Amino acid sequence: MTTTPSADIDQIIAALWTVLPRDGAPLGLHEPEFGANDRAYVLDAIDSTFVSSVGPYVDRFEKGLADYTGAKRAIAVVNGTAALHIALLVAGVEPGDEVLTPSLTFIATANAISYCGARPLFVDSSDINLGLDPEKLAAGLTETAEIKNGQCYNRKTGARIAAIVPMHTFGHPVDMDSLLAVAQRWCLPIVEDAAESLGSFYKGKHTGRFGLVGTLSFNGNKVLTTGGGGAIITDDEKIADRIKHLTTTARQKHAWAFMHDAIGYNYRLPNLNAALGFAQLERLAKAVNEKRALAARYKTAFASIPGVRFVDEPPQTQSNFWLNALLLATDSTQLLTPLLEKTNAAGLGTRPVWTLMHKLPMYATCQRMDVSVAEDLERRLINLPSSPRLGRSYAA
Ligand SMILES: Cc1ncc(COP(=O)(O)O)c(C=O)c1O
């Protein structure tokens, strides 16, 4: 979808200032917020001496995450990248495999695939929701793939294609119905990278719950933070038990003996961080409301500005609007850098989208489908300050 032509930088910045507070304080892209309970629970964890990978806050946080997302199980881990690594392993990704994922994503998605000894196979994105485009994926698979003995193979490289990893960009849910149909047609499990979409729902169901497993991140810039942290959510109890085992060095339960039955990982989230997460969970719904109110204000402010399109939530979804995004018209891409320069100089934390994965040296030789929309989006997209506090005065 194209936008109306000819954006004007001063008009865009003026529109931004109709939404944002002008109190002289720098406005970061996404600032964390802490309250009384964040301090209280962390202190409580310290006082209890349970500061490492076991403790009551880990259990409470995991239960709270499962309740909030509706997943049967949530397993807390050290960060979202580790969550993706383990999620791919339990989905059966093996060395030599290929994994379908958008080129327009944060580096962690591609890196986690590499940690498994597999290679990303890059797919294009939708310019509506900025996530993996199921239609282009289907077309690319028809051109590239074949099914042999119930498994998907790349006819060009001979490698097995082991999974699809969609990512809900800036909190906007991918078209999951269409993606599930493609996954079924090509016998592929889905591992959802929901790092950015805690609090986002597709047709009423929380993101991360459509595939075999979904992963979350609680990095400092996310809607809920544990400092560093992540989680894997799933409805499959067996898989959840396997994840818990693998993330705790694959140690068998015993009062004192050290018996490990696989190469495991020290990926469990410490109780100290889980204490922070448990407090953050208490006001997650409020933070998401504030972020949605901020997005509504941006949407109104940019509705009448020529040459830009505010990226809204896709139909039948509820987005957490993790990072608000603006798309410049195709004839105004030369404005992106000056707009970044001017807004950052004015103390506004704006950012371009990530450099596309297939342009990075370590992924440049990976196979890719037609990624022309992602390349177009990279030239036109700017993220806007998105902290929950900025939407507080607008929230109902
Ligand atoms: C899309 C995506 N995937 C994975 C991650 C990795 O999460 P973490 O930083 O917690 O390792 C992030 C963010 O940080 C992300 O934005």
Coordinates of C-alpha atoms and ligand atoms in Angstrom, one line a residue:
M1 CA 0.0 0.0 0.0
T2 CA 1.4 3.4 -0.9
T3 CA 1.0 6.6 1.1
T4 CA 0.1 10.0 -0.2
P5 CA 3.2 11.7 -1.6
S6 CA 5.5 14.4 -0.4
A7 CA 6.0 14.5 3.3
D8 CA 7.3 17.6 5.0
I9 CA 9.7 17.3 7.9
D10 CA 8.5 20.3 9.8
Q11 CA 4.9 19.3 9.5
I12 CA 5.8 15.8 10.8
I13 CA 7.7 17.1 13.7
A14 CA 4.9 19.6 14.5
A15 CA 2.5 16.7 14.5
L16 CA 4.7 14.8 16.9
W17 CA 4.8 17.7 19.3
T18 CA 1.0 17.7 19.4
V19 CA 1.2 14.3 21.1
L20 CA 4.3 14.4 23.2
P21 CA 4.9 16.4 26.4
R22 CA 7.2 19.5 25.9
D23 CA 8.8 19.5 29.4
G24 CA 12.4 19.6 28.1
A25 CA 13.1 16.0 29.3
P26 CA 14.6 13.7 26.6
L27 CA 12.0 11.2 25.4
G28 CA 13.5 7.8 24.9
L29 CA 12.2 5.3 22.4
H30 CA 10.9 3.0 25.2
E31 CA 11.7 3.7 28.8
P32 CA 11.2 1.1 31.6
E33 CA 9.0 2.0 34.6
F34 CA 9.4 0.8 38.2
G35 CA 7.1 1.2 41.2
A36 CA 7.0 0.4 44.9
N37 CA 6.3 -3.3 44.4
D38 CA 9.2 -3.7 42.0
R39 CA 11.5 -2.6 44.8
A40 CA 9.7 -4.6 47.5
Y41 CA 9.7 -7.9 45.7
V42 CA 13.3 -7.6 44.6
L43 CA 14.3 -6.8 48.2
D44 CA 12.2 -9.7 49.4
A45 CA 14.1 -12.0 47.0
I46 CA 17.4 -10.8 48.3
D47 CA 16.3 -11.2 51.9
S48 CA 15.1 -14.8 51.2
T49 CA 18.6 -15.5 49.8
F50 CA 16.9 -17.2 46.8
V51 CA 18.5 -15.0 44.2
S52 CA 19.4 -17.6 41.6
S53 CA 17.5 -20.0 39.3
V54 CA 15.1 -21.4 41.9
G55 CA 12.8 -19.6 44.1
P56 CA 9.1 -18.7 44.7
Y57 CA 9.2 -15.7 42.3
V58 CA 10.2 -17.8 39.4
D59 CA 7.1 -20.0 40.0
R60 CA 4.8 -17.0 40.6
F61 CA 6.1 -15.2 37.5
E62 CA 5.7 -18.3 35.3
K63 CA 2.1 -18.9 36.6
G64 CA 1.3 -15.2 36.1
L65 CA 2.6 -15.3 32.5
A66 CA 0.6 -18.4 31.8
D67 CA -2.6 -16.8 33.2
Y68 CA -2.1 -13.5 31.3
T69 CA -1.4 -15.2 27.9
G70 CA -3.8 -18.0 28.4
A71 CA -1.0 -20.6 27.7
K72 CA -1.0 -23.8 29.7
R73 CA 2.7 -23.3 30.6
A74 CA 5.3 -20.5 30.7
I75 CA 9.0 -21.2 31.4
A76 CA 11.0 -18.2 32.3
V77 CA 14.6 -17.9 30.9
V78 CA 17.5 -15.6 30.9
N79 CA 16.5 -13.6 27.8
G80 CA 14.4 -13.7 24.6
T81 CA 17.3 -15.0 22.5
A82 CA 17.8 -18.0 24.8
A83 CA 14.1 -18.6 24.7
L84 CA 14.2 -18.7 20.8
H85 CA 17.3 -21.0 20.9
I86 CA 15.5 -23.5 23.1
A87 CA 12.2 -23.1 21.3
L88 CA 13.9 -24.0 18.0
L89 CA 15.6 -27.0 19.6
V90 CA 12.4 -28.5 21.0
A91 CA 10.7 -27.8 17.6
G92 CA 13.3 -30.2 16.2
V93 CA 15.6 -27.9 14.3
E94 CA 19.0 -29.6 13.7
P95 CA 22.4 -28.7 12.2
G96 CA 22.1 -28.3 8.4
D97 CA 18.4 -27.4 8.5
E98 CA 17.0 -24.2 7.1
V99 CA 14.4 -22.1 9.0
L100 CA 12.0 -19.7 7.4
T101 CA 12.0 -16.2 9.0
P102 CA 11.5 -12.6 7.9
S103 CA 14.5 -10.6 6.9
L104 CA 12.9 -7.7 8.6
T105 CA 13.5 -8.7 12.3
F106 CA 15.8 -8.1 15.2
I107 CA 19.1 -9.9 14.9
A108 CA 18.2 -12.4 17.7
T109 CA 15.8 -14.3 15.5
A110 CA 18.4 -15.1 12.9
N111 CA 21.1 -15.7 15.5
A112 CA 19.0 -18.2 17.4
I113 CA 18.6 -20.2 14.2
S114 CA 22.4 -20.2 13.8
Y115 CA 22.9 -21.4 17.4
C116 CA 21.1 -24.6 16.3
G117 CA 23.6 -25.0 13.4
A118 CA 20.8 -24.2 11.0
R119 CA 20.5 -21.4 8.4
P120 CA 17.8 -18.8 8.0
L121 CA 15.9 -18.7 4.8
F122 CA 14.6 -15.2 4.5
V123 CA 11.0 -14.3 3.7
D124 CA 9.3 -11.0 2.8
S125 CA 7.1 -8.9 5.1
S126 CA 3.7 -7.4 4.8
D127 CA 3.5 -3.6 4.6
I128 CA 0.3 -3.7 6.5
N129 CA 1.4 -5.4 9.7
L130 CA 5.2 -5.4 9.0
G131 CA 5.4 -9.1 9.9
L132 CA 6.1 -12.2 7.7
D133 CA 3.8 -12.3 4.7
P134 CA 2.1 -15.7 4.4
E135 CA 1.1 -15.1 0.7
K136 CA 4.7 -14.5 -0.3
L137 CA 5.9 -17.4 1.8
A138 CA 3.4 -19.7 0.0
A139 CA 4.6 -18.5 -3.4
G140 CA 8.2 -18.9 -2.4
L141 CA 7.7 -22.4 -1.1
T142 CA 5.9 -23.4 -4.2
E143 CA 8.9 -22.3 -6.2
T144 CA 11.5 -23.7 -3.9
A145 CA 10.2 -26.6 -1.7
E146 CA 9.0 -30.1 -2.0
I147 CA 7.6 -32.6 0.5
K148 CA 9.4 -35.9 0.9
N149 CA 8.3 -38.5 3.5
G150 CA 6.1 -35.9 5.3
Q151 CA 9.0 -33.4 5.6
C152 CA 9.7 -30.2 3.7
Y153 CA 12.9 -29.9 1.7
N154 CA 14.5 -27.0 -0.3
R155 CA 14.9 -28.3 -3.9
K156 CA 17.7 -25.8 -4.6
T157 CA 19.9 -26.5 -1.6
G158 CA 18.7 -30.0 -0.7
A159 CA 18.4 -29.0 3.0
R160 CA 15.5 -29.8 5.1
I161 CA 13.3 -26.8 5.9
A162 CA 12.5 -27.4 9.6
A163 CA 10.3 -24.6 10.9
I164 CA 8.8 -21.2 10.3
V165 CA 9.6 -18.4 12.8
P166 CA 7.2 -15.4 12.3
M167 CA 7.8 -12.3 14.4
H168 CA 5.1 -9.9 15.5
T169 CA 6.9 -6.7 14.6
F170 CA 6.5 -3.8 17.0
G171 CA 3.7 -5.7 18.6
H172 CA 1.5 -6.0 15.5
P173 CA 0.2 -9.6 15.1
V174 CA 1.1 -11.5 11.9
D175 CA -1.9 -12.8 9.8
M176 CA -1.8 -16.1 11.7
D177 CA -4.8 -17.9 10.0
S178 CA -3.1 -17.6 6.6
L179 CA 0.3 -18.6 8.1
L180 CA -1.1 -21.6 9.9
A181 CA -2.6 -22.8 6.5
V182 CA 0.8 -22.4 4.8
A183 CA 2.5 -24.3 7.7
Q184 CA 0.0 -27.1 7.5
R185 CA 0.3 -27.4 3.7
W186 CA 4.2 -27.6 4.0
C187 CA 4.3 -29.8 7.2
L188 CA 6.2 -27.1 9.1
P189 CA 6.0 -26.3 12.8
I190 CA 5.7 -22.7 13.8
V191 CA 7.9 -21.1 16.5
E192 CA 6.5 -17.7 17.2
D193 CA 8.9 -14.9 18.1
A194 CA 6.6 -12.9 20.3
A195 CA 9.4 -11.0 21.9
E196 CA 7.8 -7.7 21.1
S197 CA 4.1 -8.6 21.4
L198 CA 3.4 -9.4 25.1
G199 CA -0.1 -7.9 25.4
S200 CA -1.0 -8.3 21.7
F201 CA -3.9 -10.5 20.5
Y202 CA -4.9 -12.0 17.2
K203 CA -8.7 -12.7 17.1
G204 CA -8.7 -12.7 20.9
K205 CA -5.9 -15.2 21.4
H206 CA -2.5 -14.0 22.7
T207 CA 0.4 -14.0 20.3
G208 CA 2.8 -16.8 20.8
R209 CA 0.0 -19.3 21.3
F210 CA -0.6 -20.2 17.7
G211 CA 2.4 -22.4 17.0
L212 CA 4.1 -25.2 18.8
V213 CA 5.8 -22.7 21.2
G214 CA 6.1 -18.9 21.4
T215 CA 8.9 -16.8 22.9
L216 CA 8.8 -13.6 24.9
S217 CA 11.5 -11.0 25.8
F218 CA 11.7 -8.9 29.0
N219 CA 14.6 -6.8 28.0
G220 CA 14.8 -3.3 29.4
N221 CA 13.0 -1.8 26.4
K222 CA 10.0 -4.1 26.4
V223 CA 6.5 -3.5 27.8
L224 CA 7.4 -5.7 30.8
T225 CA 11.0 -5.9 31.9
T226 CA 13.0 -8.1 34.3
G227 CA 16.2 -6.3 33.4
G228 CA 17.1 -9.1 31.1
G229 CA 14.8 -12.1 30.7
G230 CA 12.5 -14.1 28.5
A231 CA 10.0 -16.9 28.5
I232 CA 8.7 -19.7 26.3
I233 CA 4.9 -20.3 26.3
T234 CA 3.2 -23.5 25.2
D235 CA 0.1 -25.5 25.6
D236 CA 2.0 -28.8 25.4
E237 CA 2.9 -30.1 28.8
K238 CA 5.5 -32.5 27.6
I239 CA 7.3 -29.9 25.6
A240 CA 7.1 -27.5 28.6
D241 CA 8.7 -30.2 30.8
R242 CA 11.5 -30.7 28.2
I243 CA 12.1 -27.0 28.1
K244 CA 12.4 -26.7 31.8
H245 CA 14.8 -29.6 31.8
L246 CA 17.0 -28.3 29.0
T247 CA 17.1 -24.8 30.5
T248 CA 18.3 -26.1 33.8
T249 CA 21.4 -27.9 32.5
A250 CA 19.3 -31.1 31.9
R251 CA 19.9 -32.1 35.5
Q252 CA 17.8 -35.0 36.8
K253 CA 15.9 -34.4 40.0
H254 CA 17.8 -35.6 43.0
A255 CA 18.5 -34.2 46.5
W256 CA 22.2 -34.1 46.0
A257 CA 23.5 -36.1 43.0
F258 CA 24.6 -34.3 39.8
M259 CA 23.2 -36.4 37.0
H260 CA 22.6 -34.8 33.6
D261 CA 21.1 -36.7 30.8
A262 CA 21.6 -34.3 27.8
I263 CA 23.7 -31.3 26.9
G264 CA 21.6 -28.7 28.7
Y265 CA 21.8 -25.0 29.1
N266 CA 22.0 -22.6 32.1
Y267 CA 19.2 -20.5 30.8
R268 CA 16.8 -20.3 33.8
L269 CA 15.7 -16.8 34.9
P270 CA 17.1 -16.0 38.3
N271 CA 14.6 -15.5 41.1
L272 CA 15.9 -12.0 41.6
N273 CA 14.8 -11.0 38.0
A274 CA 11.6 -13.0 38.4
A275 CA 10.7 -10.9 41.4
L276 CA 10.9 -7.8 39.2
G277 CA 8.9 -9.5 36.5
F278 CA 6.1 -10.5 39.0
A279 CA 5.8 -6.9 40.1
Q280 CA 5.8 -5.7 36.5
L281 CA 3.0 -8.2 35.6
E282 CA 0.7 -6.5 38.1
R283 CA 0.5 -3.4 35.9
L284 CA 1.0 -4.9 32.5
A285 CA -2.6 -4.4 31.5
K286 CA -2.4 -0.7 32.5
A287 CA 0.8 -0.2 30.6
V288 CA -0.7 -1.8 27.5
N289 CA -3.7 0.5 27.8
E290 CA -1.5 3.5 28.1
K291 CA 0.5 2.4 25.0
R292 CA -2.7 1.9 23.0
A293 CA -3.9 5.4 24.1
L294 CA -0.6 6.9 22.9
A295 CA -1.0 5.1 19.6
A296 CA -4.5 6.4 19.1
R297 CA -3.2 10.0 19.6
Y298 CA -0.4 9.4 17.1
K299 CA -2.9 8.0 14.6
T300 CA -5.1 11.1 15.0
A301 CA -2.1 13.5 14.8
F302 CA -0.8 12.0 11.5
A303 CA -4.2 11.4 9.9
S304 CA -4.1 14.7 8.0
I305 CA -0.4 15.0 7.4
P306 CA 0.4 14.3 3.7
G307 CA 3.1 11.8 2.8
V308 CA 3.1 9.7 6.0
R309 CA 1.1 6.7 7.2
F310 CA 0.9 5.7 10.8
V311 CA 1.2 1.9 11.2
D312 CA -2.1 0.9 12.8
E313 CA -3.1 -2.5 14.3
P314 CA -4.2 -5.0 11.6
P315 CA -7.9 -5.9 11.4
Q316 CA -9.2 -8.4 14.0
T317 CA -6.1 -7.8 16.2
Q318 CA -5.3 -5.9 19.4
S319 CA -1.8 -4.6 19.3
N320 CA 0.3 -3.6 22.3
F321 CA 1.9 -0.9 19.9
W322 CA 5.3 -1.8 21.5
L323 CA 7.0 0.7 19.1
N324 CA 4.9 3.2 17.2
A325 CA 5.9 3.4 13.6
L326 CA 5.4 5.9 10.8
L327 CA 5.9 5.1 7.1
L328 CA 7.1 7.8 4.7
A329 CA 5.6 7.9 1.2
T330 CA 7.6 6.1 -1.4
D331 CA 8.6 9.5 -3.0
S332 CA 9.8 10.8 0.4
T333 CA 12.4 8.3 1.5
Q334 CA 15.2 10.9 1.2
L335 CA 13.6 12.5 4.3
L336 CA 14.3 9.5 6.6
T337 CA 17.8 10.5 7.7
P338 CA 17.2 14.2 8.1
L339 CA 14.0 13.3 10.1
L340 CA 16.0 11.0 12.4
E341 CA 18.7 13.7 12.8
K342 CA 16.3 16.5 13.6
T343 CA 14.1 14.5 16.0
N344 CA 17.1 13.1 17.9
A345 CA 18.7 16.5 18.1
A346 CA 15.4 17.7 19.7
G347 CA 15.6 15.0 22.3
L348 CA 13.1 12.6 20.7
G349 CA 14.1 8.9 20.7
T350 CA 13.3 8.0 17.1
R351 CA 14.9 5.1 15.3
P352 CA 15.0 3.5 11.8
V353 CA 14.1 -0.1 11.5
W354 CA 16.9 -2.8 11.9
T355 CA 19.2 -3.3 8.9
L356 CA 17.6 -6.2 7.1
M357 CA 19.2 -9.6 8.0
H358 CA 20.1 -10.5 4.4
K359 CA 22.3 -7.4 4.3
L360 CA 24.4 -8.3 7.3
P361 CA 27.7 -10.0 6.4
M362 CA 27.1 -13.2 8.3
Y363 CA 23.7 -13.7 6.6
A364 CA 24.3 -12.3 3.2
T365 CA 24.9 -15.7 1.7
C366 CA 21.7 -17.2 3.1
Q367 CA 19.0 -18.0 0.6
R368 CA 16.1 -15.6 0.4
M369 CA 12.8 -15.3 -1.3
D370 CA 11.7 -12.0 -3.0
V371 CA 12.1 -9.5 -0.1
S372 CA 11.3 -6.3 -2.0
V373 CA 8.6 -5.1 0.5
A374 CA 11.0 -5.5 3.4
E375 CA 13.6 -3.5 1.4
D376 CA 11.0 -0.8 0.7
L377 CA 9.9 -0.7 4.4
E378 CA 13.6 -0.3 5.5
R379 CA 13.8 2.9 3.5
R380 CA 10.6 4.4 4.8
L381 CA 10.1 3.4 8.4
I382 CA 10.7 5.4 11.5
N383 CA 9.9 4.4 15.1
L384 CA 8.5 7.0 17.5
P385 CA 8.8 7.5 21.2
S386 CA 6.6 4.8 22.7
S387 CA 6.9 4.7 26.5
P388 CA 3.7 3.9 28.4
R389 CA 4.0 7.2 30.4
L390 CA 3.6 9.2 27.2
G391 CA 0.1 7.8 26.8
R392 CA -0.9 8.1 30.5
S393 CA -2.8 11.4 30.2
Y394 CA -4.7 10.0 27.1
A395 CA -5.7 6.6 28.7
A396 CA -9.2 6.2 29.8
Ligands
LIG1 C1 12.0 -9.7 17.6 C2 12.9 -10.0 18.8 N1 13.4 -11.2 19.0 C3 14.2 -11.6 20.0 C4 14.6 -10.6 20.8 C5 15.6 -11.0 21.9 O1 15.3 -10.7 23.1 P1 16.4 -10.5 24.2 O2 17.0 -9.1 24.0 O3 15.7 -10.6 25.5 O4 17.4 -11.6 24.1 C6 14.2 -9.3 20.7 C7 14.5 -8.1 21.6 O5 15.3 -7.9 22.3 C8 13.3 -8.9 19.6 O6 12.9 -7.7 19.4

